[in-house]
PDB file of C-alpha atoms in Angstrom:
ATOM      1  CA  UNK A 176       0.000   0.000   0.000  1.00 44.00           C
ATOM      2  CA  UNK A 177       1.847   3.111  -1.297  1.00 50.00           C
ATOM      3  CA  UNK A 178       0.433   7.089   0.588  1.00 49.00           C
ATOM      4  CA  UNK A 179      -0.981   8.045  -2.870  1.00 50.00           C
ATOM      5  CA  UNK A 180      -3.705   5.174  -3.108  1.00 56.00           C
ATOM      6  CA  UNK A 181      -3.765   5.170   1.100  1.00 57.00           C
ATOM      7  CA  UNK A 182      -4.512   8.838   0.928  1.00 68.00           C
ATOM      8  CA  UNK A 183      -4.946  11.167  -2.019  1.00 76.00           C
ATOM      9  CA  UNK A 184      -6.949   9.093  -3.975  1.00 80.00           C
ATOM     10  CA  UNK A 185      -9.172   8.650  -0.694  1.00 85.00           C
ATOM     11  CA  UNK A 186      -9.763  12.304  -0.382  1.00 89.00           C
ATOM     12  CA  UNK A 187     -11.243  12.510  -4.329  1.00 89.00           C
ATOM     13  CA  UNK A 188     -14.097  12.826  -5.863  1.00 91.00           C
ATOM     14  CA  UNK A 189     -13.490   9.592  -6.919  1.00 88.00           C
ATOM     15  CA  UNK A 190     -14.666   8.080  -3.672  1.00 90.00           C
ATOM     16  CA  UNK A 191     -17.681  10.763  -3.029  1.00 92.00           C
ATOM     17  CA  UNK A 192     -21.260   8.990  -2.996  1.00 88.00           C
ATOM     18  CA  UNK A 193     -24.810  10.791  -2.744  1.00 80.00           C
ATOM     19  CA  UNK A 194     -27.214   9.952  -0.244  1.00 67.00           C
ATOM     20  CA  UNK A 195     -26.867   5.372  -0.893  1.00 63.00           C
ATOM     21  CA  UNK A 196     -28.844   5.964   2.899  1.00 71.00           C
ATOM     22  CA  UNK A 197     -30.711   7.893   5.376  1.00 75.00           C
ATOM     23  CA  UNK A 198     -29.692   6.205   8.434  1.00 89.00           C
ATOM     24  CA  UNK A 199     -26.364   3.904   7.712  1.00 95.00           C
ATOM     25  CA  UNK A 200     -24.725   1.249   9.819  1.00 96.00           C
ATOM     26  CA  UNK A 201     -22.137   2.958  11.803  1.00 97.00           C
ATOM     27  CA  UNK A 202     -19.112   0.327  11.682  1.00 98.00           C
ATOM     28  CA  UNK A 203     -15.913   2.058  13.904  1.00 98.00           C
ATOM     29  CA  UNK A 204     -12.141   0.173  13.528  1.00 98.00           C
ATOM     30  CA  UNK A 205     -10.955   1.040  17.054  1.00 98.00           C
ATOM     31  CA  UNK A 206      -7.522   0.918  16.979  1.00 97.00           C
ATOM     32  CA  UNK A 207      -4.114   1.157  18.874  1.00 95.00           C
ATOM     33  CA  UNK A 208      -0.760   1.992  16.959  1.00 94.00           C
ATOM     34  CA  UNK A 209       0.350  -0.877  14.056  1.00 94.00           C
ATOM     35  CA  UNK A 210      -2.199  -3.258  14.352  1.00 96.00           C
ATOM     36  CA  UNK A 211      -3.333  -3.221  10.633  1.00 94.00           C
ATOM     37  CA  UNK A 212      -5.737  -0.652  10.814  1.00 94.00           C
ATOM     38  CA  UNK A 213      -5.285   0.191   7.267  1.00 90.00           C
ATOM     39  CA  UNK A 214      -5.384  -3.711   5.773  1.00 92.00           C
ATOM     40  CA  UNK A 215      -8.909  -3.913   7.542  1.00 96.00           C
ATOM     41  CA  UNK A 216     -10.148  -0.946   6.372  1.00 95.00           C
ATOM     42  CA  UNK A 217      -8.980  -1.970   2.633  1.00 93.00           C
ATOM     43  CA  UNK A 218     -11.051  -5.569   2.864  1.00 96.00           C
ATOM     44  CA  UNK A 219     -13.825  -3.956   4.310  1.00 96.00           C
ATOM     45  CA  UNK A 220     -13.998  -1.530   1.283  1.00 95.00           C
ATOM     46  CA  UNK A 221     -13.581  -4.428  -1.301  1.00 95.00           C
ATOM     47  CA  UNK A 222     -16.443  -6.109   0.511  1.00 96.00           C
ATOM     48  CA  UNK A 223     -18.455  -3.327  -0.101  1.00 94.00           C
ATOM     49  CA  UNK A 224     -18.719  -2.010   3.720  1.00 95.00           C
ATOM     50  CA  UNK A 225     -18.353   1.445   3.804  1.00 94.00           C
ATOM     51  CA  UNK A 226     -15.377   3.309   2.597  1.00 94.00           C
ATOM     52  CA  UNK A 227     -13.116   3.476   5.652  1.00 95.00           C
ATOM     53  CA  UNK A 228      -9.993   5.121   6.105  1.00 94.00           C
ATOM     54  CA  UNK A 229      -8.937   7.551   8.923  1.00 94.00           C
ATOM     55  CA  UNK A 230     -11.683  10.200   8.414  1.00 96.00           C
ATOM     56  CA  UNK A 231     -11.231  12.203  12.002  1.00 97.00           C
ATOM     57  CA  UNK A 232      -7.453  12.609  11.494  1.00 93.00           C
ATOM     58  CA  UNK A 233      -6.990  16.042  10.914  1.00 91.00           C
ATOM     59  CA  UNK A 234      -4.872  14.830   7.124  1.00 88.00           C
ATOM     60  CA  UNK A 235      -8.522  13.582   6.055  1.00 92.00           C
ATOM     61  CA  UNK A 236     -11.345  16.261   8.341  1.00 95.00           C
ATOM     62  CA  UNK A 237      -9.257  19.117   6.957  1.00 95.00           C
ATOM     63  CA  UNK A 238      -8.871  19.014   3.049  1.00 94.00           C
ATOM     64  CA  UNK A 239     -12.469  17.067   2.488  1.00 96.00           C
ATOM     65  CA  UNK A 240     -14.301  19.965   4.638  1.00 96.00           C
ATOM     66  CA  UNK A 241     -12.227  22.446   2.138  1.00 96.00           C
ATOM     67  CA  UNK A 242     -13.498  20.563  -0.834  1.00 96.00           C
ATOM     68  CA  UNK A 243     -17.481  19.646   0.082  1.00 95.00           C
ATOM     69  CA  UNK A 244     -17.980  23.408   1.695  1.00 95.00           C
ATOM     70  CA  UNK A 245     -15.804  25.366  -1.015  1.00 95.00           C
ATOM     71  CA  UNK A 246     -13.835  26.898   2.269  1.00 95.00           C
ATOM     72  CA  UNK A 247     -10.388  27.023   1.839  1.00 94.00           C
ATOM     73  CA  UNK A 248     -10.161  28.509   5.189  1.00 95.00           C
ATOM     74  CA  UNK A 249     -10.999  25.842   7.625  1.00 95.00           C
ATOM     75  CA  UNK A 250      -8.579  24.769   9.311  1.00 94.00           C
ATOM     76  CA  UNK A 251      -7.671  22.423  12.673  1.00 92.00           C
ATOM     77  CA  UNK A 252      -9.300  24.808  15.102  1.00 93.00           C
ATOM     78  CA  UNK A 253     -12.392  24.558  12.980  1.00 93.00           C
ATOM     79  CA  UNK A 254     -12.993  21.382  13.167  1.00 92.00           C
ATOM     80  CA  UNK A 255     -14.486  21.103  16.596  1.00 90.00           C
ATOM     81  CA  UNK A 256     -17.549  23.710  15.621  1.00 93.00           C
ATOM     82  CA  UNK A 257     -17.795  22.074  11.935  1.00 96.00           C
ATOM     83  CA  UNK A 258     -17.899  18.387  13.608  1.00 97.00           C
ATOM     84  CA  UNK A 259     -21.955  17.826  13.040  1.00 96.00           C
ATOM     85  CA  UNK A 260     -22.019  19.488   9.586  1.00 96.00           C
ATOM     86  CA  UNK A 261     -18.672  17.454   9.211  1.00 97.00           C
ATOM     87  CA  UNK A 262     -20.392  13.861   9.862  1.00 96.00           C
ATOM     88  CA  UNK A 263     -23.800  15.024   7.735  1.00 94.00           C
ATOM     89  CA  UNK A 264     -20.940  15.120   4.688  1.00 94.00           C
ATOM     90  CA  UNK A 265     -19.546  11.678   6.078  1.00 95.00           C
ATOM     91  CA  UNK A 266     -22.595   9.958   6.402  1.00 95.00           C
ATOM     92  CA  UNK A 267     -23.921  11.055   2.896  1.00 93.00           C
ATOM     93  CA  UNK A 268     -21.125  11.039   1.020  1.00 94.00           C
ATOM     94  CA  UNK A 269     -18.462   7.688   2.315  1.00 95.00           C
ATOM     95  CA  UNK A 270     -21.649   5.152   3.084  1.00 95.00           C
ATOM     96  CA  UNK A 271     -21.732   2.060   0.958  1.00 93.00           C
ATOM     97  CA  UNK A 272     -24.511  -0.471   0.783  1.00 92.00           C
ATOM     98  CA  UNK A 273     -26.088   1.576   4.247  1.00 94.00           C
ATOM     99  CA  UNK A 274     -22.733   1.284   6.333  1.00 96.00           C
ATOM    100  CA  UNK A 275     -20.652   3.899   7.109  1.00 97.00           C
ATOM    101  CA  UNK A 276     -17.085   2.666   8.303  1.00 97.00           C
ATOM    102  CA  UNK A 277     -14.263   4.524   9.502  1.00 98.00           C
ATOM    103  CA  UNK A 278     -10.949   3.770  11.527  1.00 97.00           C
ATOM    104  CA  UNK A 279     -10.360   5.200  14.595  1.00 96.00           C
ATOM    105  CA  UNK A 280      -7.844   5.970  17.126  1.00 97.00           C
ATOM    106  CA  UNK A 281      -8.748   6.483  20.901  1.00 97.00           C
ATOM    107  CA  UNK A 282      -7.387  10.146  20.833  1.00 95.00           C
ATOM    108  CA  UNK A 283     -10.231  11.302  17.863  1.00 96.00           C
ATOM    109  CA  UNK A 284     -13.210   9.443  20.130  1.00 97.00           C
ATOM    110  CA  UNK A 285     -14.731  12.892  20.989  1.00 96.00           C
ATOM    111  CA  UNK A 286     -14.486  14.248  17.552  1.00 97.00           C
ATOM    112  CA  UNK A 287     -16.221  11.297  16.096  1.00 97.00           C
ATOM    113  CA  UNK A 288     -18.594  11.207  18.166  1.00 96.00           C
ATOM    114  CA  UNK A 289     -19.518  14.650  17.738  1.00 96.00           C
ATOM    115  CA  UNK A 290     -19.599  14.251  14.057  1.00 97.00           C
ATOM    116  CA  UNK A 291     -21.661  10.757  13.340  1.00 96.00           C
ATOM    117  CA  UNK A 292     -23.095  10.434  16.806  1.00 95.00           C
ATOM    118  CA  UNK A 293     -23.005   8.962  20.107  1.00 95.00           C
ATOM    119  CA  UNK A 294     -23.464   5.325  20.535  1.00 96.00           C
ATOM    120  CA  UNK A 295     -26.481   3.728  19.871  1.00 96.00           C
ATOM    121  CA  UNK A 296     -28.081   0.138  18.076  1.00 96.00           C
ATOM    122  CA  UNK A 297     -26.769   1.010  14.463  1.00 96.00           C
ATOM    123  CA  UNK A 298     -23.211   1.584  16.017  1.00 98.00           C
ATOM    124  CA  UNK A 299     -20.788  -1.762  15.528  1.00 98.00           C
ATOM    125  CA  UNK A 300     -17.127  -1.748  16.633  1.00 98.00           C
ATOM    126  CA  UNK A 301     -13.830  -3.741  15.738  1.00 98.00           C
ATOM    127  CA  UNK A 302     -11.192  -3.318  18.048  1.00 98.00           C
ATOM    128  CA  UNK A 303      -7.750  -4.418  17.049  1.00 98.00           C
ATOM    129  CA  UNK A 304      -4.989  -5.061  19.313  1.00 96.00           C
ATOM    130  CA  UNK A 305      -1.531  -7.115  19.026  1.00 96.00           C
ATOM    131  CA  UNK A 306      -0.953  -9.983  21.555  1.00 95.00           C
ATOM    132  CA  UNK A 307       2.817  -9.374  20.545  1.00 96.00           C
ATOM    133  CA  UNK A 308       3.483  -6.100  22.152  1.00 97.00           C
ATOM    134  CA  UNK A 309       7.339  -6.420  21.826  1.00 96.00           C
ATOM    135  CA  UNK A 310       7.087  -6.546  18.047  1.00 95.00           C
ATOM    136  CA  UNK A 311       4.293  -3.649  18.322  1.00 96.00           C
ATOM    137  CA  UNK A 312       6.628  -1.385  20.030  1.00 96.00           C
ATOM    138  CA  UNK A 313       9.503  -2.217  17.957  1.00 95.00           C
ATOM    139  CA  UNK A 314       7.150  -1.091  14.483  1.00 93.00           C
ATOM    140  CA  UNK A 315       5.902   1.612  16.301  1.00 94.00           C
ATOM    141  CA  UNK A 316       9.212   3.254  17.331  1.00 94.00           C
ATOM    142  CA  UNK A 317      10.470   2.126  13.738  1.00 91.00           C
ATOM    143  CA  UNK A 318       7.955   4.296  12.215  1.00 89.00           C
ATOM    144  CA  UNK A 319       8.037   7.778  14.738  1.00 89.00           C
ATOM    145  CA  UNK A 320      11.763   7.244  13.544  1.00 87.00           C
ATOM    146  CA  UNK A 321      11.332   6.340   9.741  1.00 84.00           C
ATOM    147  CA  UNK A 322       8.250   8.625   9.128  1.00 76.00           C
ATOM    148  CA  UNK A 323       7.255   6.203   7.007  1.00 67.00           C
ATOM    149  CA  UNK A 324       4.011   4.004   7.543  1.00 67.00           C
ATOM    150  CA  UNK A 325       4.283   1.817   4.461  1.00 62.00           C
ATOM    151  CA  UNK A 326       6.516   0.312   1.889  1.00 56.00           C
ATOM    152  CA  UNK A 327       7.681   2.398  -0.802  1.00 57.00           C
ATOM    153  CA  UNK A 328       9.078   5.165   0.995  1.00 60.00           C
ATOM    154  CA  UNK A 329       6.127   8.159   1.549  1.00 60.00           C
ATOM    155  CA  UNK A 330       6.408  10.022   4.956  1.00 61.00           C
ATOM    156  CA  UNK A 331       2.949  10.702   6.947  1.00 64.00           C
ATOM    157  CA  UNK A 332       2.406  14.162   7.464  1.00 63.00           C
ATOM    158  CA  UNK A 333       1.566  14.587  10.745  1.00 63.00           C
ATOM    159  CA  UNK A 334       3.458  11.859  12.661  1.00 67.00           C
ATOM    160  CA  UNK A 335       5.867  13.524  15.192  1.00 66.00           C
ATOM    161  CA  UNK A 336       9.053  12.302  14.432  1.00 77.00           C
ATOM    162  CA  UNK A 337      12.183  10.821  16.657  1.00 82.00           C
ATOM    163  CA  UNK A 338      15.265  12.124  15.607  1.00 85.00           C
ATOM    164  CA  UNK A 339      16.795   9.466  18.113  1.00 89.00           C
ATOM    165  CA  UNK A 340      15.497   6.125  19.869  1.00 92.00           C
ATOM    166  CA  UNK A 341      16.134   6.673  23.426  1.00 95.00           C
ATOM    167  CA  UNK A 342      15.286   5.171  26.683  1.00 96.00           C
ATOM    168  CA  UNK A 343      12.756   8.017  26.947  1.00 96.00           C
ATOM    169  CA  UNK A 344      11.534   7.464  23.407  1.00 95.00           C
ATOM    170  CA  UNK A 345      10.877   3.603  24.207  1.00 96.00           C
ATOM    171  CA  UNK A 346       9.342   4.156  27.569  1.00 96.00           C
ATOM    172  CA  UNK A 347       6.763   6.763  26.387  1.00 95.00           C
ATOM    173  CA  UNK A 348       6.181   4.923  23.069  1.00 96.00           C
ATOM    174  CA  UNK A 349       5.146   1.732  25.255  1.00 97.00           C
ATOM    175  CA  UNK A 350       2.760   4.114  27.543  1.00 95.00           C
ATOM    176  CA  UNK A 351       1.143   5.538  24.596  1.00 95.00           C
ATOM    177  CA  UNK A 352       0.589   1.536  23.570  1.00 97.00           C
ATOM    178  CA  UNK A 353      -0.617   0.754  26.720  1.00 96.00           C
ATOM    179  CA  UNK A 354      -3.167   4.020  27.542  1.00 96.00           C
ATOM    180  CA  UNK A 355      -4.637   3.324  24.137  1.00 96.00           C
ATOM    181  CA  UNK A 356      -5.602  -0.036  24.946  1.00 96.00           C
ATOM    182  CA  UNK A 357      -6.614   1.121  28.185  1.00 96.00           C
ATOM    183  CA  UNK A 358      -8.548   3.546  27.075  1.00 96.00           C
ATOM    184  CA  UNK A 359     -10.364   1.954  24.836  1.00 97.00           C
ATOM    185  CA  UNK A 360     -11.566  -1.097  26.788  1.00 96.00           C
ATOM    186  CA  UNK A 361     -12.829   1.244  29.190  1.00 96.00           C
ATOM    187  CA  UNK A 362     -14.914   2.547  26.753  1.00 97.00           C
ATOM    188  CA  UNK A 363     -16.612  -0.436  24.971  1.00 97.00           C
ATOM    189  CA  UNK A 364     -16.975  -2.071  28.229  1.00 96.00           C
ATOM    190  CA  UNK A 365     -19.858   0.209  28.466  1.00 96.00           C
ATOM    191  CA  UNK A 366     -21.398  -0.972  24.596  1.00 97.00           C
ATOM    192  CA  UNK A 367     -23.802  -3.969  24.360  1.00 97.00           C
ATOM    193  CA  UNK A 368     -20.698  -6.250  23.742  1.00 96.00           C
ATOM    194  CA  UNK A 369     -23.378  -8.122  20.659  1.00 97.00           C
ATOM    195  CA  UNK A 370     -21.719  -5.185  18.614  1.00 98.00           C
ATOM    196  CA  UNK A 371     -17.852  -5.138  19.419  1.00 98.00           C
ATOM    197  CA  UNK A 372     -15.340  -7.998  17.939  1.00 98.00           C
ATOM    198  CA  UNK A 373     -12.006  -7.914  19.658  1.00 97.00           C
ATOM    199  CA  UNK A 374      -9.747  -8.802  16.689  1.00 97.00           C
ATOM    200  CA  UNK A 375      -6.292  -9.738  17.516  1.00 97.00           C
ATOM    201  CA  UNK A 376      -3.786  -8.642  14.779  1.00 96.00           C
ATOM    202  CA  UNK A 377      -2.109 -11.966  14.795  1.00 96.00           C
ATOM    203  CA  UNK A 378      -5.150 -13.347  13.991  1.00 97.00           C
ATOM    204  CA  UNK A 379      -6.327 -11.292  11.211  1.00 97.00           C
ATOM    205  CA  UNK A 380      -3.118 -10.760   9.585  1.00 94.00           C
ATOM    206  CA  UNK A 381      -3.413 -15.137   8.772  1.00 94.00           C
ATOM    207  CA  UNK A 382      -6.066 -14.430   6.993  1.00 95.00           C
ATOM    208  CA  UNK A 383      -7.955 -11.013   6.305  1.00 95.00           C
ATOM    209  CA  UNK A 384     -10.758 -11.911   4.677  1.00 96.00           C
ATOM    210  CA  UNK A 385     -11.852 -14.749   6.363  1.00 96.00           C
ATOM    211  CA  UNK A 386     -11.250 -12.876   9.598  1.00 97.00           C
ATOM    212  CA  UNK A 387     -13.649  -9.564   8.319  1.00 97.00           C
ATOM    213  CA  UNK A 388     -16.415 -12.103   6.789  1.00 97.00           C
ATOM    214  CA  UNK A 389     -16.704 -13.810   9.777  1.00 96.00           C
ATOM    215  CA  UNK A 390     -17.660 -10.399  11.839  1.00 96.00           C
ATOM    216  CA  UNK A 391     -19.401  -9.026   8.876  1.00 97.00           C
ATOM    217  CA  UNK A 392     -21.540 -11.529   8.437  1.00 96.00           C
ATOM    218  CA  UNK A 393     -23.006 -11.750  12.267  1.00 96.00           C
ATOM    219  CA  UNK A 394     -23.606  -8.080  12.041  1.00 97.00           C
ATOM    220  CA  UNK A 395     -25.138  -7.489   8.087  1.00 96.00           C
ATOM    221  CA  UNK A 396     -26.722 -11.073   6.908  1.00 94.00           C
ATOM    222  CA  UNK A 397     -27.960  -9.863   4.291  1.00 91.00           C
ATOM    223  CA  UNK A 398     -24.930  -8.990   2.456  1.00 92.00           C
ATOM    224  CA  UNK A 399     -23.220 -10.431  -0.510  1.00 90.00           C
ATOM    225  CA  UNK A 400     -19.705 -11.444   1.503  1.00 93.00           C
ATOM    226  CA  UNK A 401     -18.439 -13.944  -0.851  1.00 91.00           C
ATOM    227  CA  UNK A 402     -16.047 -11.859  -2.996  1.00 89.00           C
ATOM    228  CA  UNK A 403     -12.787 -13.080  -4.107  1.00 85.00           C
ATOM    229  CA  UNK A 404      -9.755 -11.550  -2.142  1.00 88.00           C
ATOM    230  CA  UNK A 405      -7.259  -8.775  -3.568  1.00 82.00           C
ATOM    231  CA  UNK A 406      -4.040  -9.284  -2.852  1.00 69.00           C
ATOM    232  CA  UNK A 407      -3.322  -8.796   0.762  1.00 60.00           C
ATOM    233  CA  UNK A 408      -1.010  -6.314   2.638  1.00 57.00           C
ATOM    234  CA  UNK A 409       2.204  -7.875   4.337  1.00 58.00           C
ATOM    235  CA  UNK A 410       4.291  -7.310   7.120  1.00 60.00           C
ATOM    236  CA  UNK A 411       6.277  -3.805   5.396  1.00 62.00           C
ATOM    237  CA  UNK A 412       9.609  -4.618   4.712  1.00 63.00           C
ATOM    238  CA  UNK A 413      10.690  -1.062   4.329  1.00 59.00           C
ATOM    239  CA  UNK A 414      12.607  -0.386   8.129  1.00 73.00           C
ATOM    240  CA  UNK A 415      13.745  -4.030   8.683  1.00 82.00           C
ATOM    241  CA  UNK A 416      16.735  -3.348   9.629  1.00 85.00           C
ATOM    242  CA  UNK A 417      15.577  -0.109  11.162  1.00 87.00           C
ATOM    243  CA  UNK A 418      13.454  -2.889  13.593  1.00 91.00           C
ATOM    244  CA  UNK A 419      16.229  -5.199  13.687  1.00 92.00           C
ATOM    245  CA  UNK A 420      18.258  -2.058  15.404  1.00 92.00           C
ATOM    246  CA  UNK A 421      15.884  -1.157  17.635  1.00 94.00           C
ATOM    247  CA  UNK A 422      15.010  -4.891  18.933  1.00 95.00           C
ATOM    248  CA  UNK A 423      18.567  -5.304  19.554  1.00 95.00           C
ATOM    249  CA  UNK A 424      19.452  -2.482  21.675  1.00 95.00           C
ATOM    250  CA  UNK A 425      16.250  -1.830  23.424  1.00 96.00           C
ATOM    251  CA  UNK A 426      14.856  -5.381  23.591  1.00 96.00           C
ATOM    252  CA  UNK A 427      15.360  -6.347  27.309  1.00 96.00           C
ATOM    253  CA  UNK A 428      14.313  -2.502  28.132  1.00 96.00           C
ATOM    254  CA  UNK A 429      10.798  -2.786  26.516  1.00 96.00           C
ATOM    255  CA  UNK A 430       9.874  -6.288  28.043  1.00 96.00           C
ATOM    256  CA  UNK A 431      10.993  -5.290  31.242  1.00 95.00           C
ATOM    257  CA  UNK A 432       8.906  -2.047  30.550  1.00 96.00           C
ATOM    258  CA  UNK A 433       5.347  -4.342  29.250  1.00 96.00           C
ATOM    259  CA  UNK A 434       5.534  -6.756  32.318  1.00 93.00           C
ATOM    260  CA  UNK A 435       4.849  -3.498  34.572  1.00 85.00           C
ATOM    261  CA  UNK A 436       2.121  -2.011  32.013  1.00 85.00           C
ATOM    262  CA  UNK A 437      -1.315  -2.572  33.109  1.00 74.00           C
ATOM    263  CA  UNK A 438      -2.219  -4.078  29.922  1.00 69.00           C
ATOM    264  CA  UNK A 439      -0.585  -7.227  28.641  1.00 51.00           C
ATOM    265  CA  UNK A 440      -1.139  -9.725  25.963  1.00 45.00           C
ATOM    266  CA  UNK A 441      -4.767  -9.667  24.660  1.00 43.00           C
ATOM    267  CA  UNK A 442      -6.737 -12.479  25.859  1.00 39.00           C
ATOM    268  CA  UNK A 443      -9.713 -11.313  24.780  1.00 38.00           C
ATOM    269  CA  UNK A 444     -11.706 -13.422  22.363  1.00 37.00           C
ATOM    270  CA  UNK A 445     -11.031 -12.468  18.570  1.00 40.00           C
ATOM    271  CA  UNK A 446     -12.826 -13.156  15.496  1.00 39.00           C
ATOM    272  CA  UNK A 447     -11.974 -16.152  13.743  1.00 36.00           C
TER     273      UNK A 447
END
């Protein structure tokens, strides 16, 4: 997955739709740092589930606000008053056979709820997590470091960057891991758990499909599931030896640092 088909194209008209329903499913990918947020959200739009991507970041609110209002002056700070006009222009325009989907880090809760809506019985939610949180710190500091989020070379814009990997760096890179999770368990322990799959990454990265039909079908029967795969995101080779580095020097520090860290491997059940 390269940042022009990950982003720009996602932000075209290309991907605009008009009104496909009133009153759409409300699917949210709740995630924490490098679980394959951005694989899910690419099965789920081959399957026809929405058009998900990472539409309360600021990189997506900002420049699709610009384009559907004609306002070239809207910036971060206008966001927050925009958010309900914001999540009319979501719901209308990104909906695909009456679901709306979206990913969704813990941090961009408020604003997303603000723009589609609290909680209620058209609301579903996916929460991905990594049993392996050694290897999900490594990628994680590998990518504050690297800039880059993919193969192929793009930076993020956005993503506040290391210019070392410190003891520091590790320790609050493993507390942002571990507040996330925290955070969001909190919150969907208070959602009618019929409407949240925990999906381990581990699991779904065996087999994406599989793993997305299997929720997908519980939640919206009466949808045509049984579409042959694309070809399916890796692990990113780009900062191998960026991770190699990293695990090396820092290894014993962030184990040491995840037995103290109030959240652990993920023993939660997980979609098939």
């Amino acid at each position: 997955m390269h940042f022009e088909e990950a982003y720009s194209r996602l932000l075209s008209t290309a991907f605009d739709r008009h009104g496909s329903s009133s009153n759409p499913a409300r699917v949210l990918i709740c995630t924490t740092p490098r679980t394959a947020g951005h694989t899910y959200c690419m099965v789920m739009r081959h399957l026809g589930l929405g058009l998900p991507t990472e539409y309360f970041q600021w990189q997506f609110a900002v420049p699709l606000m610009r384009r559907w209002t004609d306002d070239d002056t809207i910036d971060v700070l206008a966001l927050d008053r925009l958010a309900a006009s914001y999540g009319r222009q979501l719901l209308d325009k990104r909906s695909v056979n009456g679901v709306f989907a979206a990913k969704l880090f813990v941090g961009n809760l408020n604003f997303a709820r603000r723009a589609v809506g609290d909680d209620d019985a058209n609301s579903f939610y996916v929460f991905l997590s990594r049993r392996n949180k050694f290897d999900q710190t490594v990628s994680l500091l590998s990518l504050l470091y690297t800039g880059q989020p993919f193969d192929g070379g793009e930076t993020l814009p956005g993503i506040p960057a290391l210019k070392t990997i410190s003891q520091k760096a590790v320790l609050d890179t493993v507390r942002h891991i571990a507040d996330c999770e925290v955070r969001w368990r909190s919150y969907l322990s208070r959602i009618d758990a019929a409407r949240i799959v925990h999906v381990a990454y581990e699991d779904f990265v065996a087999s994406p499909y599989d793993n997305v039909r299997a929720t997908m079908r519980n939640w919206f029967p009466a949808h045509d599931l049984d579409i042959a795969p694309v070809a399916e995101s890796r692990r990113y080779g780009n900062d191998a030896a960026v991770k190699t580095i990293i695990a090396r020097q820092f290894g014993g520090l962030i184990r040491e640092l995840w037995r103290d860290m109030p959240v652990g491997a993920d023993q939660s059940p997980s979609a098939p």
